[in-house]
Amino acid sequence: MDFSAWSPSHLIVAALALATIIGQAIAVLTRLKANTEQLQKQGETFVHAMERLEDRIDKRFEEVNHRFTEVNQRLTDMQAEIRDVRSEMRQLNQNHIDHLSHHEP
């Protein structure tokens, strides 16, 4: 394209148009950079919140696991006591049977 044929006013308009385009590109890139930084900050905040949530979940899981272990131990103890009571009842029943058998004619 031969710019020498253009009048000075055409060259000024073209230069202004080019400057406008360049200015808009700079504005868009600046805004893009700001948005990227903002998204990075939000991403870091989100990651931090997720880490805190994971810590809370882990803590709750440990608490539940501890309680489950306690309940399981109590059930085990109760089963042992029930076995002992059953054994004692069997012995008492056997003693009663033996006593009654001893007094039969």
PDB file of N, CA and C in Angstrom:
ATOM      1  N   MET A   1       0.842  -1.160   0.000  1.00  0.00           N
ATOM      2  CA  MET A   1       0.000   0.000   0.000  1.00  0.00           C
ATOM      3  C   MET A   1       0.898   1.236   0.000  1.00  0.00           C
ATOM      4  N   ASP A   2       0.581   2.186  -0.815  1.00  0.00           N
ATOM      5  CA  ASP A   2       1.402   3.394  -0.965  1.00  0.00           C
ATOM      6  C   ASP A   2       0.815   4.501  -0.108  1.00  0.00           C
ATOM      7  N   PHE A   3       1.489   4.762   1.032  1.00  0.00           N
ATOM      8  CA  PHE A   3       1.011   5.791   1.947  1.00  0.00           C
ATOM      9  C   PHE A   3       1.382   7.202   1.484  1.00  0.00           C
ATOM     10  N   SER A   4       2.266   7.314   0.521  1.00  0.00           N
ATOM     11  CA  SER A   4       2.691   8.640   0.065  1.00  0.00           C
ATOM     12  C   SER A   4       1.557   9.374  -0.639  1.00  0.00           C
ATOM     13  N   ALA A   5       0.572   8.617  -1.140  1.00  0.00           N
ATOM     14  CA  ALA A   5      -0.550   9.237  -1.831  1.00  0.00           C
ATOM     15  C   ALA A   5      -1.586   9.764  -0.842  1.00  0.00           C
ATOM     16  N   TRP A   6      -1.462   9.401   0.396  1.00  0.00           N
ATOM     17  CA  TRP A   6      -2.443   9.829   1.401  1.00  0.00           C
ATOM     18  C   TRP A   6      -2.188  11.287   1.787  1.00  0.00           C
ATOM     19  N   SER A   7      -3.251  11.952   2.085  1.00  0.00           N
ATOM     20  CA  SER A   7      -3.113  13.336   2.548  1.00  0.00           C
ATOM     21  C   SER A   7      -2.703  13.308   4.021  1.00  0.00           C
ATOM     22  N   PRO A   8      -2.148  14.415   4.499  1.00  0.00           N
ATOM     23  CA  PRO A   8      -1.753  14.457   5.920  1.00  0.00           C
ATOM     24  C   PRO A   8      -2.927  14.172   6.864  1.00  0.00           C
ATOM     25  N   SER A   9      -4.116  14.608   6.522  1.00  0.00           N
ATOM     26  CA  SER A   9      -5.260  14.366   7.404  1.00  0.00           C
ATOM     27  C   SER A   9      -5.590  12.875   7.462  1.00  0.00           C
ATOM     28  N   HIS A  10      -5.415  12.176   6.289  1.00  0.00           N
ATOM     29  CA  HIS A  10      -5.637  10.728   6.286  1.00  0.00           C
ATOM     30  C   HIS A  10      -4.602  10.018   7.160  1.00  0.00           C
ATOM     31  N   LEU A  11      -3.353  10.467   7.078  1.00  0.00           N
ATOM     32  CA  LEU A  11      -2.295   9.869   7.890  1.00  0.00           C
ATOM     33  C   LEU A  11      -2.550  10.115   9.386  1.00  0.00           C
ATOM     34  N   ILE A  12      -3.046  11.308   9.715  1.00  0.00           N
ATOM     35  CA  ILE A  12      -3.342  11.618  11.121  1.00  0.00           C
ATOM     36  C   ILE A  12      -4.481  10.727  11.626  1.00  0.00           C
ATOM     37  N   VAL A  13      -5.511  10.572  10.788  1.00  0.00           N
ATOM     38  CA  VAL A  13      -6.648   9.718  11.167  1.00  0.00           C
ATOM     39  C   VAL A  13      -6.178   8.276  11.326  1.00  0.00           C
ATOM     40  N   ALA A  14      -5.339   7.790  10.397  1.00  0.00           N
ATOM     41  CA  ALA A  14      -4.822   6.423  10.484  1.00  0.00           C
ATOM     42  C   ALA A  14      -3.951   6.252  11.729  1.00  0.00           C
ATOM     43  N   ALA A  15      -3.117   7.249  12.025  1.00  0.00           N
ATOM     44  CA  ALA A  15      -2.256   7.181  13.208  1.00  0.00           C
ATOM     45  C   ALA A  15      -3.100   7.174  14.476  1.00  0.00           C
ATOM     46  N   LEU A  16      -4.146   8.017  14.492  1.00  0.00           N
ATOM     47  CA  LEU A  16      -5.033   8.034  15.658  1.00  0.00           C
ATOM     48  C   LEU A  16      -5.769   6.703  15.807  1.00  0.00           C
ATOM     49  N   ALA A  17      -6.207   6.126  14.684  1.00  0.00           N
ATOM     50  CA  ALA A  17      -6.887   4.837  14.728  1.00  0.00           C
ATOM     51  C   ALA A  17      -5.935   3.757  15.249  1.00  0.00           C
ATOM     52  N   LEU A  18      -4.696   3.777  14.751  1.00  0.00           N
ATOM     53  CA  LEU A  18      -3.696   2.805  15.198  1.00  0.00           C
ATOM     54  C   LEU A  18      -3.388   3.001  16.679  1.00  0.00           C
ATOM     55  N   ALA A  19      -3.263   4.263  17.104  1.00  0.00           N
ATOM     56  CA  ALA A  19      -2.998   4.561  18.520  1.00  0.00           C
ATOM     57  C   ALA A  19      -4.171   4.107  19.381  1.00  0.00           C
ATOM     58  N   THR A  20      -5.384   4.286  18.886  1.00  0.00           N
ATOM     59  CA  THR A  20      -6.574   3.844  19.609  1.00  0.00           C
ATOM     60  C   THR A  20      -6.578   2.328  19.766  1.00  0.00           C
ATOM     61  N   ILE A  21      -6.283   1.638  18.677  1.00  0.00           N
ATOM     62  CA  ILE A  21      -6.242   0.170  18.710  1.00  0.00           C
ATOM     63  C   ILE A  21      -5.170  -0.308  19.687  1.00  0.00           C
ATOM     64  N   ILE A  22      -3.994   0.317  19.621  1.00  0.00           N
ATOM     65  CA  ILE A  22      -2.905  -0.059  20.528  1.00  0.00           C
ATOM     66  C   ILE A  22      -3.295   0.239  21.973  1.00  0.00           C
ATOM     67  N   GLY A  23      -3.916   1.395  22.197  1.00  0.00           N
ATOM     68  CA  GLY A  23      -4.365   1.767  23.540  1.00  0.00           C
ATOM     69  C   GLY A  23      -5.404   0.790  24.075  1.00  0.00           C
ATOM     70  N   GLN A  24      -6.338   0.403  23.215  1.00  0.00           N
ATOM     71  CA  GLN A  24      -7.354  -0.557  23.636  1.00  0.00           C
ATOM     72  C   GLN A  24      -6.724  -1.918  23.945  1.00  0.00           C
ATOM     73  N   ALA A  25      -5.745  -2.310  23.110  1.00  0.00           N
ATOM     74  CA  ALA A  25      -5.055  -3.580  23.360  1.00  0.00           C
ATOM     75  C   ALA A  25      -4.327  -3.532  24.705  1.00  0.00           C
ATOM     76  N   ILE A  26      -3.676  -2.410  24.990  1.00  0.00           N
ATOM     77  CA  ILE A  26      -2.981  -2.256  26.275  1.00  0.00           C
ATOM     78  C   ILE A  26      -3.988  -2.303  27.425  1.00  0.00           C
ATOM     79  N   ALA A  27      -5.132  -1.623  27.244  1.00  0.00           N
ATOM     80  CA  ALA A  27      -6.165  -1.623  28.287  1.00  0.00           C
ATOM     81  C   ALA A  27      -6.703  -3.035  28.517  1.00  0.00           C
ATOM     82  N   VAL A  28      -6.944  -3.764  27.437  1.00  0.00           N
ATOM     83  CA  VAL A  28      -7.447  -5.140  27.550  1.00  0.00           C
ATOM     84  C   VAL A  28      -6.419  -6.018  28.251  1.00  0.00           C
ATOM     85  N   LEU A  29      -5.148  -5.894  27.853  1.00  0.00           N
ATOM     86  CA  LEU A  29      -4.094  -6.709  28.468  1.00  0.00           C
ATOM     87  C   LEU A  29      -3.919  -6.360  29.953  1.00  0.00           C
ATOM     88  N   THR A  30      -4.021  -5.063  30.271  1.00  0.00           N
ATOM     89  CA  THR A  30      -3.918  -4.642  31.669  1.00  0.00           C
ATOM     90  C   THR A  30      -5.062  -5.224  32.477  1.00  0.00           C
ATOM     91  N   ARG A  31      -6.260  -5.134  31.940  1.00  0.00           N
ATOM     92  CA  ARG A  31      -7.442  -5.689  32.630  1.00  0.00           C
ATOM     93  C   ARG A  31      -7.316  -7.204  32.752  1.00  0.00           C
ATOM     94  N   LEU A  32      -6.814  -7.850  31.721  1.00  0.00           N
ATOM     95  CA  LEU A  32      -6.612  -9.307  31.743  1.00  0.00           C
ATOM     96  C   LEU A  32      -5.622  -9.689  32.837  1.00  0.00           C
ATOM     97  N   LYS A  33      -4.563  -8.901  32.966  1.00  0.00           N
ATOM     98  CA  LYS A  33      -3.569  -9.164  34.011  1.00  0.00           C
ATOM     99  C   LYS A  33      -4.208  -9.002  35.392  1.00  0.00           C
ATOM    100  N   ALA A  34      -4.995  -7.945  35.576  1.00  0.00           N
ATOM    101  CA  ALA A  34      -5.654  -7.713  36.865  1.00  0.00           C
ATOM    102  C   ALA A  34      -6.624  -8.847  37.181  1.00  0.00           C
ATOM    103  N   ASN A  35      -7.392  -9.282  36.183  1.00  0.00           N
ATOM    104  CA  ASN A  35      -8.329 -10.388  36.385  1.00  0.00           C
ATOM    105  C   ASN A  35      -7.589 -11.677  36.723  1.00  0.00           C
ATOM    106  N   THR A  36      -6.464 -11.909  36.053  1.00  0.00           N
ATOM    107  CA  THR A  36      -5.661 -13.106  36.323  1.00  0.00           C
ATOM    108  C   THR A  36      -5.151 -13.091  37.754  1.00  0.00           C
ATOM    109  N   GLU A  37      -4.654 -11.940  38.202  1.00  0.00           N
ATOM    110  CA  GLU A  37      -4.166 -11.825  39.580  1.00  0.00           C
ATOM    111  C   GLU A  37      -5.299 -12.042  40.576  1.00  0.00           C
ATOM    112  N   GLN A  38      -6.464 -11.477  40.266  1.00  0.00           N
ATOM    113  CA  GLN A  38      -7.615 -11.644  41.147  1.00  0.00           C
ATOM    114  C   GLN A  38      -8.027 -13.112  41.201  1.00  0.00           C
ATOM    115  N   LEU A  39      -8.042 -13.777  40.065  1.00  0.00           N
ATOM    116  CA  LEU A  39      -8.390 -15.201  40.034  1.00  0.00           C
ATOM    117  C   LEU A  39      -7.369 -16.038  40.798  1.00  0.00           C
ATOM    118  N   GLN A  40      -6.093 -15.668  40.695  1.00  0.00           N
ATOM    119  CA  GLN A  40      -5.072 -16.393  41.444  1.00  0.00           C
ATOM    120  C   GLN A  40      -5.291 -16.232  42.941  1.00  0.00           C
ATOM    121  N   LYS A  41      -5.617 -15.016  43.371  1.00  0.00           N
ATOM    122  CA  LYS A  41      -5.885 -14.782  44.792  1.00  0.00           C
ATOM    123  C   LYS A  41      -7.098 -15.579  45.242  1.00  0.00           C
ATOM    124  N   GLN A  42      -8.153 -15.571  44.433  1.00  0.00           N
ATOM    125  CA  GLN A  42      -9.352 -16.326  44.771  1.00  0.00           C
ATOM    126  C   GLN A  42      -9.042 -17.822  44.807  1.00  0.00           C
ATOM    127  N   GLY A  43      -8.209 -18.275  43.871  1.00  0.00           N
ATOM    128  CA  GLY A  43      -7.812 -19.685  43.862  1.00  0.00           C
ATOM    129  C   GLY A  43      -7.040 -20.048  45.118  1.00  0.00           C
ATOM    130  N   GLU A  44      -6.135 -19.164  45.542  1.00  0.00           N
ATOM    131  CA  GLU A  44      -5.373 -19.415  46.768  1.00  0.00           C
ATOM    132  C   GLU A  44      -6.300 -19.432  47.985  1.00  0.00           C
ATOM    133  N   THR A  45      -7.258 -18.507  48.007  1.00  0.00           N
ATOM    134  CA  THR A  45      -8.224 -18.472  49.104  1.00  0.00           C
ATOM    135  C   THR A  45      -9.045 -19.749  49.121  1.00  0.00           C
ATOM    136  N   PHE A  46      -9.455 -20.201  47.950  1.00  0.00           N
ATOM    137  CA  PHE A  46     -10.238 -21.432  47.849  1.00  0.00           C
ATOM    138  C   PHE A  46      -9.420 -22.628  48.332  1.00  0.00           C
ATOM    139  N   VAL A  47      -8.170 -22.715  47.898  1.00  0.00           N
ATOM    140  CA  VAL A  47      -7.304 -23.822  48.316  1.00  0.00           C
ATOM    141  C   VAL A  47      -7.118 -23.791  49.830  1.00  0.00           C
ATOM    142  N   HIS A  48      -6.909 -22.605  50.384  1.00  0.00           N
ATOM    143  CA  HIS A  48      -6.742 -22.479  51.835  1.00  0.00           C
ATOM    144  C   HIS A  48      -8.015 -22.921  52.560  1.00  0.00           C
ATOM    145  N   ALA A  49      -9.164 -22.508  52.044  1.00  0.00           N
ATOM    146  CA  ALA A  49     -10.439 -22.910  52.657  1.00  0.00           C
ATOM    147  C   ALA A  49     -10.624 -24.423  52.574  1.00  0.00           C
ATOM    148  N   MET A  50     -10.251 -25.013  51.458  1.00  0.00           N
ATOM    149  CA  MET A  50     -10.354 -26.469  51.305  1.00  0.00           C
ATOM    150  C   MET A  50      -9.427 -27.187  52.296  1.00  0.00           C
ATOM    151  N   GLU A  51      -8.226 -26.650  52.495  1.00  0.00           N
ATOM    152  CA  GLU A  51      -7.297 -27.256  53.452  1.00  0.00           C
ATOM    153  C   GLU A  51      -7.866 -27.184  54.865  1.00  0.00           C
ATOM    154  N   ARG A  52      -8.453 -26.034  55.217  1.00  0.00           N
ATOM    155  CA  ARG A  52      -9.067 -25.910  56.545  1.00  0.00           C
ATOM    156  C   ARG A  52     -10.224 -26.889  56.690  1.00  0.00           C
ATOM    157  N   LEU A  53     -11.028 -27.018  55.630  1.00  0.00           N
ATOM    158  CA  LEU A  53     -12.152 -27.951  55.669  1.00  0.00           C
ATOM    159  C   LEU A  53     -11.654 -29.386  55.818  1.00  0.00           C
ATOM    160  N   GLU A  54     -10.601 -29.737  55.080  1.00  0.00           N
ATOM    161  CA  GLU A  54     -10.026 -31.081  55.207  1.00  0.00           C
ATOM    162  C   GLU A  54      -9.539 -31.327  56.627  1.00  0.00           C
ATOM    163  N   ASP A  55      -8.905 -30.312  57.227  1.00  0.00           N
ATOM    164  CA  ASP A  55      -8.437 -30.453  58.616  1.00  0.00           C
ATOM    165  C   ASP A  55      -9.610 -30.673  59.565  1.00  0.00           C
ATOM    166  N   ARG A  56     -10.688 -29.913  59.359  1.00  0.00           N
ATOM    167  CA  ARG A  56     -11.869 -30.084  60.209  1.00  0.00           C
ATOM    168  C   ARG A  56     -12.481 -31.467  60.027  1.00  0.00           C
ATOM    169  N   ILE A  57     -12.546 -31.930  58.780  1.00  0.00           N
ATOM    170  CA  ILE A  57     -13.095 -33.264  58.509  1.00  0.00           C
ATOM    171  C   ILE A  57     -12.221 -34.321  59.164  1.00  0.00           C
ATOM    172  N   ASP A  58     -10.896 -34.175  59.032  1.00  0.00           N
ATOM    173  CA  ASP A  58      -9.985 -35.136  59.655  1.00  0.00           C
ATOM    174  C   ASP A  58     -10.174 -35.162  61.171  1.00  0.00           C
ATOM    175  N   LYS A  59     -10.307 -33.981  61.773  1.00  0.00           N
ATOM    176  CA  LYS A  59     -10.492 -33.902  63.220  1.00  0.00           C
ATOM    177  C   LYS A  59     -11.792 -34.583  63.620  1.00  0.00           C
ATOM    178  N   ARG A  60     -12.861 -34.308  62.890  1.00  0.00           N
ATOM    179  CA  ARG A  60     -14.153 -34.932  63.200  1.00  0.00           C
ATOM    180  C   ARG A  60     -14.082 -36.439  63.013  1.00  0.00           C
ATOM    181  N   PHE A  61     -13.389 -36.879  61.962  1.00  0.00           N
ATOM    182  CA  PHE A  61     -13.249 -38.307  61.723  1.00  0.00           C
ATOM    183  C   PHE A  61     -12.507 -38.967  62.880  1.00  0.00           C
ATOM    184  N   GLU A  62     -11.458 -38.310  63.364  1.00  0.00           N
ATOM    185  CA  GLU A  62     -10.716 -38.847  64.508  1.00  0.00           C
ATOM    186  C   GLU A  62     -11.610 -38.922  65.746  1.00  0.00           C
ATOM    187  N   GLU A  63     -12.433 -37.894  65.961  1.00  0.00           N
ATOM    188  CA  GLU A  63     -13.346 -37.910  67.102  1.00  0.00           C
ATOM    189  C   GLU A  63     -14.344 -39.056  66.977  1.00  0.00           C
ATOM    190  N   VAL A  64     -14.927 -39.203  65.796  1.00  0.00           N
ATOM    191  CA  VAL A  64     -15.904 -40.277  65.573  1.00  0.00           C
ATOM    192  C   VAL A  64     -15.228 -41.634  65.733  1.00  0.00           C
ATOM    193  N   ASN A  65     -14.035 -41.758  65.194  1.00  0.00           N
ATOM    194  CA  ASN A  65     -13.309 -43.017  65.301  1.00  0.00           C
ATOM    195  C   ASN A  65     -13.010 -43.342  66.768  1.00  0.00           C
ATOM    196  N   HIS A  66     -12.634 -42.318  67.544  1.00  0.00           N
ATOM    197  CA  HIS A  66     -12.369 -42.521  68.974  1.00  0.00           C
ATOM    198  C   HIS A  66     -13.640 -42.973  69.696  1.00  0.00           C
ATOM    199  N   ARG A  67     -14.753 -42.306  69.389  1.00  0.00           N
ATOM    200  CA  ARG A  67     -16.025 -42.689  70.013  1.00  0.00           C
ATOM    201  C   ARG A  67     -16.431 -44.099  69.606  1.00  0.00           C
ATOM    202  N   PHE A  68     -16.227 -44.426  68.348  1.00  0.00           N
ATOM    203  CA  PHE A  68     -16.551 -45.767  67.879  1.00  0.00           C
ATOM    204  C   PHE A  68     -15.716 -46.798  68.630  1.00  0.00           C
ATOM    205  N   THR A  69     -14.437 -46.500  68.829  1.00  0.00           N
ATOM    206  CA  THR A  69     -13.557 -47.406  69.561  1.00  0.00           C
ATOM    207  C   THR A  69     -14.052 -47.574  70.998  1.00  0.00           C
ATOM    208  N   GLU A  70     -14.463 -46.472  71.630  1.00  0.00           N
ATOM    209  CA  GLU A  70     -14.996 -46.560  72.992  1.00  0.00           C
ATOM    210  C   GLU A  70     -16.247 -47.417  73.038  1.00  0.00           C
ATOM    211  N   VAL A  71     -17.178 -47.183  72.103  1.00  0.00           N
ATOM    212  CA  VAL A  71     -18.423 -47.958  72.068  1.00  0.00           C
ATOM    213  C   VAL A  71     -18.105 -49.425  71.820  1.00  0.00           C
ATOM    214  N   ASN A  72     -17.187 -49.679  70.908  1.00  0.00           N
ATOM    215  CA  ASN A  72     -16.810 -51.061  70.608  1.00  0.00           C
ATOM    216  C   ASN A  72     -16.225 -51.736  71.847  1.00  0.00           C
ATOM    217  N   GLN A  73     -15.412 -51.019  72.602  1.00  0.00           N
ATOM    218  CA  GLN A  73     -14.834 -51.578  73.834  1.00  0.00           C
ATOM    219  C   GLN A  73     -15.926 -51.855  74.852  1.00  0.00           C
ATOM    220  N   ARG A  74     -16.881 -50.931  74.979  1.00  0.00           N
ATOM    221  CA  ARG A  74     -17.985 -51.144  75.919  1.00  0.00           C
ATOM    222  C   ARG A  74     -18.800 -52.367  75.530  1.00  0.00           C
ATOM    223  N   LEU A  75     -19.067 -52.517  74.237  1.00  0.00           N
ATOM    224  CA  LEU A  75     -19.817 -53.690  73.775  1.00  0.00           C
ATOM    225  C   LEU A  75     -19.048 -54.974  74.062  1.00  0.00           C
ATOM    226  N   THR A  76     -17.744 -54.934  73.840  1.00  0.00           N
ATOM    227  CA  THR A  76     -16.916 -56.106  74.124  1.00  0.00           C
ATOM    228  C   THR A  76     -16.975 -56.447  75.604  1.00  0.00           C
ATOM    229  N   ASP A  77     -16.884 -55.415  76.453  1.00  0.00           N
ATOM    230  CA  ASP A  77     -16.979 -55.640  77.901  1.00  0.00           C
ATOM    231  C   ASP A  77     -18.342 -56.213  78.285  1.00  0.00           C
ATOM    232  N   MET A  78     -19.406 -55.675  77.675  1.00  0.00           N
ATOM    233  CA  MET A  78     -20.753 -56.172  77.969  1.00  0.00           C
ATOM    234  C   MET A  78     -20.909 -57.620  77.523  1.00  0.00           C
ATOM    235  N   GLN A  79     -20.353 -57.966  76.376  1.00  0.00           N
ATOM    236  CA  GLN A  79     -20.424 -59.352  75.916  1.00  0.00           C
ATOM    237  C   GLN A  79     -19.729 -60.280  76.913  1.00  0.00           C
ATOM    238  N   ALA A  80     -18.585 -59.832  77.421  1.00  0.00           N
ATOM    239  CA  ALA A  80     -17.862 -60.646  78.412  1.00  0.00           C
ATOM    240  C   ALA A  80     -18.705 -60.807  79.676  1.00  0.00           C
ATOM    241  N   GLU A  81     -19.330 -59.719  80.132  1.00  0.00           N
ATOM    242  CA  GLU A  81     -20.179 -59.802  81.309  1.00  0.00           C
ATOM    243  C   GLU A  81     -21.367 -60.726  81.074  1.00  0.00           C
ATOM    244  N   ILE A  82     -21.970 -60.641  79.898  1.00  0.00           N
ATOM    245  CA  ILE A  82     -23.104 -61.518  79.564  1.00  0.00           C
ATOM    246  C   ILE A  82     -22.656 -62.967  79.574  1.00  0.00           C
ATOM    247  N   ARG A  83     -21.475 -63.252  79.012  1.00  0.00           N
ATOM    248  CA  ARG A  83     -20.952 -64.630  79.037  1.00  0.00           C
ATOM    249  C   ARG A  83     -20.764 -65.113  80.477  1.00  0.00           C
ATOM    250  N   ASP A  84     -20.231 -64.210  81.320  1.00  0.00           N
ATOM    251  CA  ASP A  84     -20.033 -64.577  82.723  1.00  0.00           C
ATOM    252  C   ASP A  84     -21.359 -64.863  83.418  1.00  0.00           C
ATOM    253  N   VAL A  85     -22.355 -64.000  83.181  1.00  0.00           N
ATOM    254  CA  VAL A  85     -23.671 -64.193  83.797  1.00  0.00           C
ATOM    255  C   VAL A  85     -24.289 -65.495  83.296  1.00  0.00           C
ATOM    256  N   ARG A  86     -24.194 -65.770  82.021  1.00  0.00           N
ATOM    257  CA  ARG A  86     -24.746 -67.021  81.481  1.00  0.00           C
ATOM    258  C   ARG A  86     -24.058 -68.238  82.106  1.00  0.00           C
ATOM    259  N   SER A  87     -22.761 -68.129  82.235  1.00  0.00           N
ATOM    260  CA  SER A  87     -22.017 -69.226  82.843  1.00  0.00           C
ATOM    261  C   SER A  87     -22.457 -69.440  84.291  1.00  0.00           C
ATOM    262  N   GLU A  88     -22.594 -68.346  85.026  1.00  0.00           N
ATOM    263  CA  GLU A  88     -23.044 -68.449  86.413  1.00  0.00           C
ATOM    264  C   GLU A  88     -24.461 -69.016  86.494  1.00  0.00           C
ATOM    265  N   MET A  89     -25.344 -68.571  85.554  1.00  0.00           N
ATOM    266  CA  MET A  89     -26.720 -69.085  85.547  1.00  0.00           C
ATOM    267  C   MET A  89     -26.742 -70.578  85.233  1.00  0.00           C
ATOM    268  N   ARG A  90     -25.914 -71.000  84.292  1.00  0.00           N
ATOM    269  CA  ARG A  90     -25.836 -72.426  83.985  1.00  0.00           C
ATOM    270  C   ARG A  90     -25.376 -73.211  85.220  1.00  0.00           C
ATOM    271  N   GLN A  91     -24.399 -72.654  85.920  1.00  0.00           N
ATOM    272  CA  GLN A  91     -23.881 -73.323  87.120  1.00  0.00           C
ATOM    273  C   GLN A  91     -24.956 -73.385  88.202  1.00  0.00           C
ATOM    274  N   LEU A  92     -25.689 -72.285  88.378  1.00  0.00           N
ATOM    275  CA  LEU A  92     -26.773 -72.277  89.357  1.00  0.00           C
ATOM    276  C   LEU A  92     -27.858 -73.287  88.985  1.00  0.00           C
ATOM    277  N   ASN A  93     -28.225 -73.303  87.709  1.00  0.00           N
ATOM    278  CA  ASN A  93     -29.229 -74.271  87.249  1.00  0.00           C
ATOM    279  C   ASN A  93     -28.740 -75.697  87.473  1.00  0.00           C
ATOM    280  N   GLN A  94     -27.491 -75.924  87.175  1.00  0.00           N
ATOM    281  CA  GLN A  94     -26.946 -77.270  87.359  1.00  0.00           C
ATOM    282  C   GLN A  94     -26.932 -77.632  88.843  1.00  0.00           C
ATOM    283  N   ASN A  95     -26.556 -76.663  89.679  1.00  0.00           N
ATOM    284  CA  ASN A  95     -26.573 -76.914  91.124  1.00  0.00           C
ATOM    285  C   ASN A  95     -27.988 -77.229  91.604  1.00  0.00           C
ATOM    286  N   HIS A  96     -28.960 -76.497  91.088  1.00  0.00           N
ATOM    287  CA  HIS A  96     -30.351 -76.733  91.461  1.00  0.00           C
ATOM    288  C   HIS A  96     -30.801 -78.119  91.008  1.00  0.00           C
ATOM    289  N   ILE A  97     -30.449 -78.472  89.763  1.00  0.00           N
ATOM    290  CA  ILE A  97     -30.798 -79.809  89.243  1.00  0.00           C
ATOM    291  C   ILE A  97     -30.132 -80.885  90.096  1.00  0.00           C
ATOM    292  N   ASP A  98     -28.868 -80.690  90.410  1.00  0.00           N
ATOM    293  CA  ASP A  98     -28.147 -81.664  91.232  1.00  0.00           C
ATOM    294  C   ASP A  98     -28.788 -81.784  92.615  1.00  0.00           C
ATOM    295  N   HIS A  99     -29.200 -80.653  93.172  1.00  0.00           N
ATOM    296  CA  HIS A  99     -29.828 -80.664  94.483  1.00  0.00           C
ATOM    297  C   HIS A  99     -31.156 -81.423  94.442  1.00  0.00           C
ATOM    298  N   LEU A 100     -31.959 -81.125  93.401  1.00  0.00           N
ATOM    299  CA  LEU A 100     -33.250 -81.809  93.276  1.00  0.00           C
ATOM    300  C   LEU A 100     -33.040 -83.293  92.996  1.00  0.00           C
ATOM    301  N   SER A 101     -32.053 -83.639  92.192  1.00  0.00           N
ATOM    302  CA  SER A 101     -31.782 -85.037  91.865  1.00  0.00           C
ATOM    303  C   SER A 101     -31.304 -85.776  93.109  1.00  0.00           C
ATOM    304  N   HIS A 102     -30.633 -85.155  93.961  1.00  0.00           N
ATOM    305  CA  HIS A 102     -30.091 -85.757  95.163  1.00  0.00           C
ATOM    306  C   HIS A 102     -31.201 -86.116  96.140  1.00  0.00           C
ATOM    307  N   HIS A 103     -32.313 -85.323  96.131  1.00  0.00           N
ATOM    308  CA  HIS A 103     -33.428 -85.553  97.051  1.00  0.00           C
ATOM    309  C   HIS A 103     -34.521 -86.397  96.464  1.00  0.00           C
ATOM    310  N   GLU A 104     -34.402 -86.888  95.267  1.00  0.00           N
ATOM    311  CA  GLU A 104     -35.444 -87.718  94.662  1.00  0.00           C
ATOM    312  C   GLU A 104     -35.443 -89.095  95.355  1.00  0.00           C
ATOM    313  N   PRO A 105     -36.632 -89.725  95.502  1.00  0.00           N
ATOM    314  CA  PRO A 105     -36.686 -91.042  96.176  1.00  0.00           C
ATOM    315  C   PRO A 105     -36.161 -92.170  95.340  1.00  0.00           C
TER     316      PRO A 105
END
